[in-house]
Amino acid sequence: MSVVVHSIRFKCPPDIGTILMLDAQRYEVIGIEPYIRADGSASILIVWQAWCAETGHPFTLKTGLVAKGINRRCKKHAKPGQAATRAGAMRMRKYLRKQSGRRHV
Ligand SMILES: [Zn+2]
């Protein structure tokens, strides 16, 4: 059974197959790579299988054990500063409307 996490805050390298869920996007750990920092100290990179927010095609990316965020798109489709998808932005608005509606029920 796969472990599911919702943020990148690992104390030790995650198992292959660990799932990261961020909003509606899913990432899966497919590898762990040793990494030597610029200062010479050893570290670890997590290799993620991701699905591009733009067209849904698979791509891989790497983060450290702790990261504030992760790319929603591959490098080819990267659009810094924009919501990952129009659908995502609409989902968020719909969700917020629903939440405010529920307050009165
Ligand atoms: Zn892409």
PDB file of C-alpha atoms and ligand atoms in Angstrom:
ATOM      1  CA  MET A   1       0.000   0.000   0.000  1.00  0.00           C
ATOM      2  CA  SER A   2       1.331   3.401  -0.924  1.00  0.00           C
ATOM      3  CA  VAL A   3       1.926   6.122   1.590  1.00  0.00           C
ATOM      4  CA  VAL A   4       0.195   9.380   0.643  1.00  0.00           C
ATOM      5  CA  VAL A   5       1.654  12.702   1.742  1.00  0.00           C
ATOM      6  CA  HIS A   6       0.458  16.251   1.149  1.00  0.00           C
ATOM      7  CA  SER A   7       3.688  18.169   1.452  1.00  0.00           C
ATOM      8  CA  ILE A   8       7.379  17.648   0.793  1.00  0.00           C
ATOM      9  CA  ARG A   9       8.778  17.458   4.300  1.00  0.00           C
ATOM     10  CA  PHE A  10      10.680  14.220   4.631  1.00  0.00           C
ATOM     11  CA  LYS A  11      13.150  13.530   7.432  1.00  0.00           C
ATOM     12  CA  CYS A  12      14.487  10.529   5.572  1.00  0.00           C
ATOM     13  CA  PRO A  13      14.132   9.507   1.919  1.00  0.00           C
ATOM     14  CA  PRO A  14      10.586   8.344   1.088  1.00  0.00           C
ATOM     15  CA  ASP A  15       9.950   4.864  -0.278  1.00  0.00           C
ATOM     16  CA  ILE A  16       9.550   4.395  -4.002  1.00  0.00           C
ATOM     17  CA  GLY A  17       5.848   4.591  -4.731  1.00  0.00           C
ATOM     18  CA  THR A  18       5.092   7.231  -2.108  1.00  0.00           C
ATOM     19  CA  ILE A  19       2.334   9.478  -3.444  1.00  0.00           C
ATOM     20  CA  LEU A  20       2.260  13.239  -3.052  1.00  0.00           C
ATOM     21  CA  MET A  21      -1.154  14.860  -3.489  1.00  0.00           C
ATOM     22  CA  LEU A  22      -1.152  18.622  -3.991  1.00  0.00           C
ATOM     23  CA  ASP A  23      -4.591  20.042  -4.740  1.00  0.00           C
ATOM     24  CA  ALA A  24      -5.767  17.742  -7.526  1.00  0.00           C
ATOM     25  CA  GLN A  25      -2.297  16.919  -8.758  1.00  0.00           C
ATOM     26  CA  ARG A  26      -0.555  13.658  -8.069  1.00  0.00           C
ATOM     27  CA  TYR A  27       3.145  12.950  -7.911  1.00  0.00           C
ATOM     28  CA  GLU A  28       4.819   9.628  -7.315  1.00  0.00           C
ATOM     29  CA  VAL A  29       8.300   8.881  -6.017  1.00  0.00           C
ATOM     30  CA  ILE A  30      10.131   6.861  -8.645  1.00  0.00           C
ATOM     31  CA  GLY A  31      13.677   7.243  -7.435  1.00  0.00           C
ATOM     32  CA  ILE A  32      16.115   8.596  -4.898  1.00  0.00           C
ATOM     33  CA  GLU A  33      19.412  10.107  -6.007  1.00  0.00           C
ATOM     34  CA  PRO A  34      22.439  11.029  -3.959  1.00  0.00           C
ATOM     35  CA  TYR A  35      23.313  14.650  -4.410  1.00  0.00           C
ATOM     36  CA  ILE A  36      26.379  16.652  -3.422  1.00  0.00           C
ATOM     37  CA  ARG A  37      25.618  20.228  -2.478  1.00  0.00           C
ATOM     38  CA  ALA A  38      27.761  23.129  -3.670  1.00  0.00           C
ATOM     39  CA  ASP A  39      29.413  23.164  -0.251  1.00  0.00           C
ATOM     40  CA  GLY A  40      30.412  19.516  -0.653  1.00  0.00           C
ATOM     41  CA  SER A  41      27.951  18.010   1.828  1.00  0.00           C
ATOM     42  CA  ALA A  42      25.937  14.957   0.821  1.00  0.00           C
ATOM     43  CA  SER A  43      22.230  15.198   0.306  1.00  0.00           C
ATOM     44  CA  ILE A  44      19.375  13.401  -1.405  1.00  0.00           C
ATOM     45  CA  LEU A  45      17.188  14.282  -4.353  1.00  0.00           C
ATOM     46  CA  ILE A  46      13.744  12.763  -4.737  1.00  0.00           C
ATOM     47  CA  VAL A  47      12.826  11.901  -8.333  1.00  0.00           C
ATOM     48  CA  TRP A  48       9.122  12.419  -8.930  1.00  0.00           C
ATOM     49  CA  GLN A  49       6.886  11.159 -11.672  1.00  0.00           C
ATOM     50  CA  ALA A  50       4.497  13.993 -12.412  1.00  0.00           C
ATOM     51  CA  TRP A  51       1.774  14.682 -14.923  1.00  0.00           C
ATOM     52  CA  CYS A  52       1.942  18.086 -16.586  1.00  0.00           C
ATOM     53  CA  ALA A  53      -0.914  20.409 -15.593  1.00  0.00           C
ATOM     54  CA  GLU A  54      -1.023  21.689 -19.153  1.00  0.00           C
ATOM     55  CA  THR A  55      -1.716  18.541 -21.132  1.00  0.00           C
ATOM     56  CA  GLY A  56      -1.448  15.690 -18.637  1.00  0.00           C
ATOM     57  CA  HIS A  57       1.588  14.136 -20.223  1.00  0.00           C
ATOM     58  CA  PRO A  58       4.056  12.523 -17.822  1.00  0.00           C
ATOM     59  CA  PHE A  59       7.367  14.105 -16.915  1.00  0.00           C
ATOM     60  CA  THR A  60       9.894  13.763 -14.125  1.00  0.00           C
ATOM     61  CA  LEU A  61      11.295  16.335 -11.781  1.00  0.00           C
ATOM     62  CA  LYS A  62      13.472  16.399  -8.689  1.00  0.00           C
ATOM     63  CA  THR A  63      13.226  18.061  -5.312  1.00  0.00           C
ATOM     64  CA  GLY A  64      15.129  17.868  -2.074  1.00  0.00           C
ATOM     65  CA  LEU A  65      13.700  16.121   0.988  1.00  0.00           C
ATOM     66  CA  VAL A  66      12.079  19.402   1.960  1.00  0.00           C
ATOM     67  CA  ALA A  67      10.551  21.733  -0.596  1.00  0.00           C
ATOM     68  CA  LYS A  68       7.985  24.488  -0.381  1.00  0.00           C
ATOM     69  CA  GLY A  69       6.470  23.621  -3.700  1.00  0.00           C
ATOM     70  CA  ILE A  70       6.841  21.548  -6.785  1.00  0.00           C
ATOM     71  CA  ASN A  71       6.349  22.435 -10.440  1.00  0.00           C
ATOM     72  CA  ARG A  72       2.852  21.783 -11.760  1.00  0.00           C
ATOM     73  CA  ARG A  73       4.043  21.774 -15.321  1.00  0.00           C
ATOM     74  CA  CYS A  74       6.991  20.438 -17.243  1.00  0.00           C
ATOM     75  CA  LYS A  75       9.674  22.911 -18.287  1.00  0.00           C
ATOM     76  CA  LYS A  76       8.212  23.138 -21.779  1.00  0.00           C
ATOM     77  CA  HIS A  77       4.813  24.284 -20.510  1.00  0.00           C
ATOM     78  CA  ALA A  78       6.027  26.335 -17.539  1.00  0.00           C
ATOM     79  CA  LYS A  79       4.170  29.624 -17.097  1.00  0.00           C
ATOM     80  CA  PRO A  80       5.492  31.235 -13.948  1.00  0.00           C
ATOM     81  CA  GLY A  81       2.971  33.279 -11.983  1.00  0.00           C
ATOM     82  CA  GLN A  82      -0.144  31.777 -13.553  1.00  0.00           C
ATOM     83  CA  ALA A  83      -2.610  29.384 -11.960  1.00  0.00           C
ATOM     84  CA  ALA A  84      -1.662  25.861 -12.956  1.00  0.00           C
ATOM     85  CA  THR A  85      -4.832  25.315 -14.967  1.00  0.00           C
ATOM     86  CA  ARG A  86      -7.912  27.297 -15.849  1.00  0.00           C
ATOM     87  CA  ALA A  87      -9.909  24.316 -14.601  1.00  0.00           C
ATOM     88  CA  GLY A  88      -8.018  24.496 -11.339  1.00  0.00           C
ATOM     89  CA  ALA A  89      -8.811  28.185 -10.901  1.00  0.00           C
ATOM     90  CA  MET A  90     -12.480  27.501 -11.670  1.00  0.00           C
ATOM     91  CA  ARG A  91     -12.568  24.582  -9.255  1.00  0.00           C
ATOM     92  CA  MET A  92     -11.182  26.825  -6.574  1.00  0.00           C
ATOM     93  CA  ARG A  93     -13.816  29.529  -7.207  1.00  0.00           C
ATOM     94  CA  LYS A  94     -16.588  26.919  -7.230  1.00  0.00           C
ATOM     95  CA  TYR A  95     -15.264  25.429  -4.001  1.00  0.00           C
ATOM     96  CA  LEU A  96     -15.147  28.822  -2.306  1.00  0.00           C
ATOM     97  CA  ARG A  97     -18.706  29.613  -3.463  1.00  0.00           C
ATOM     98  CA  LYS A  98     -19.898  26.292  -2.081  1.00  0.00           C
ATOM     99  CA  GLN A  99     -18.155  26.929   1.223  1.00  0.00           C
ATOM    100  CA  SER A 100     -19.726  30.356   1.621  1.00  0.00           C
ATOM    101  CA  GLY A 101     -23.126  28.927   0.644  1.00  0.00           C
ATOM    102  CA  ARG A 102     -22.908  26.193   3.237  1.00  0.00           C
ATOM    103  CA  ARG A 103     -22.400  28.658   6.001  1.00  0.00           C
ATOM    104  CA  HIS A 104     -26.110  29.573   5.834  1.00  0.00           C
ATOM    105  CA  VAL A 105     -27.520  26.034   5.572  1.00  0.00           C
TER     106      VAL A 105
HETATM  107 ZN    ZN B   1       3.938  19.847 -20.347  1.00  0.00          ZN
END
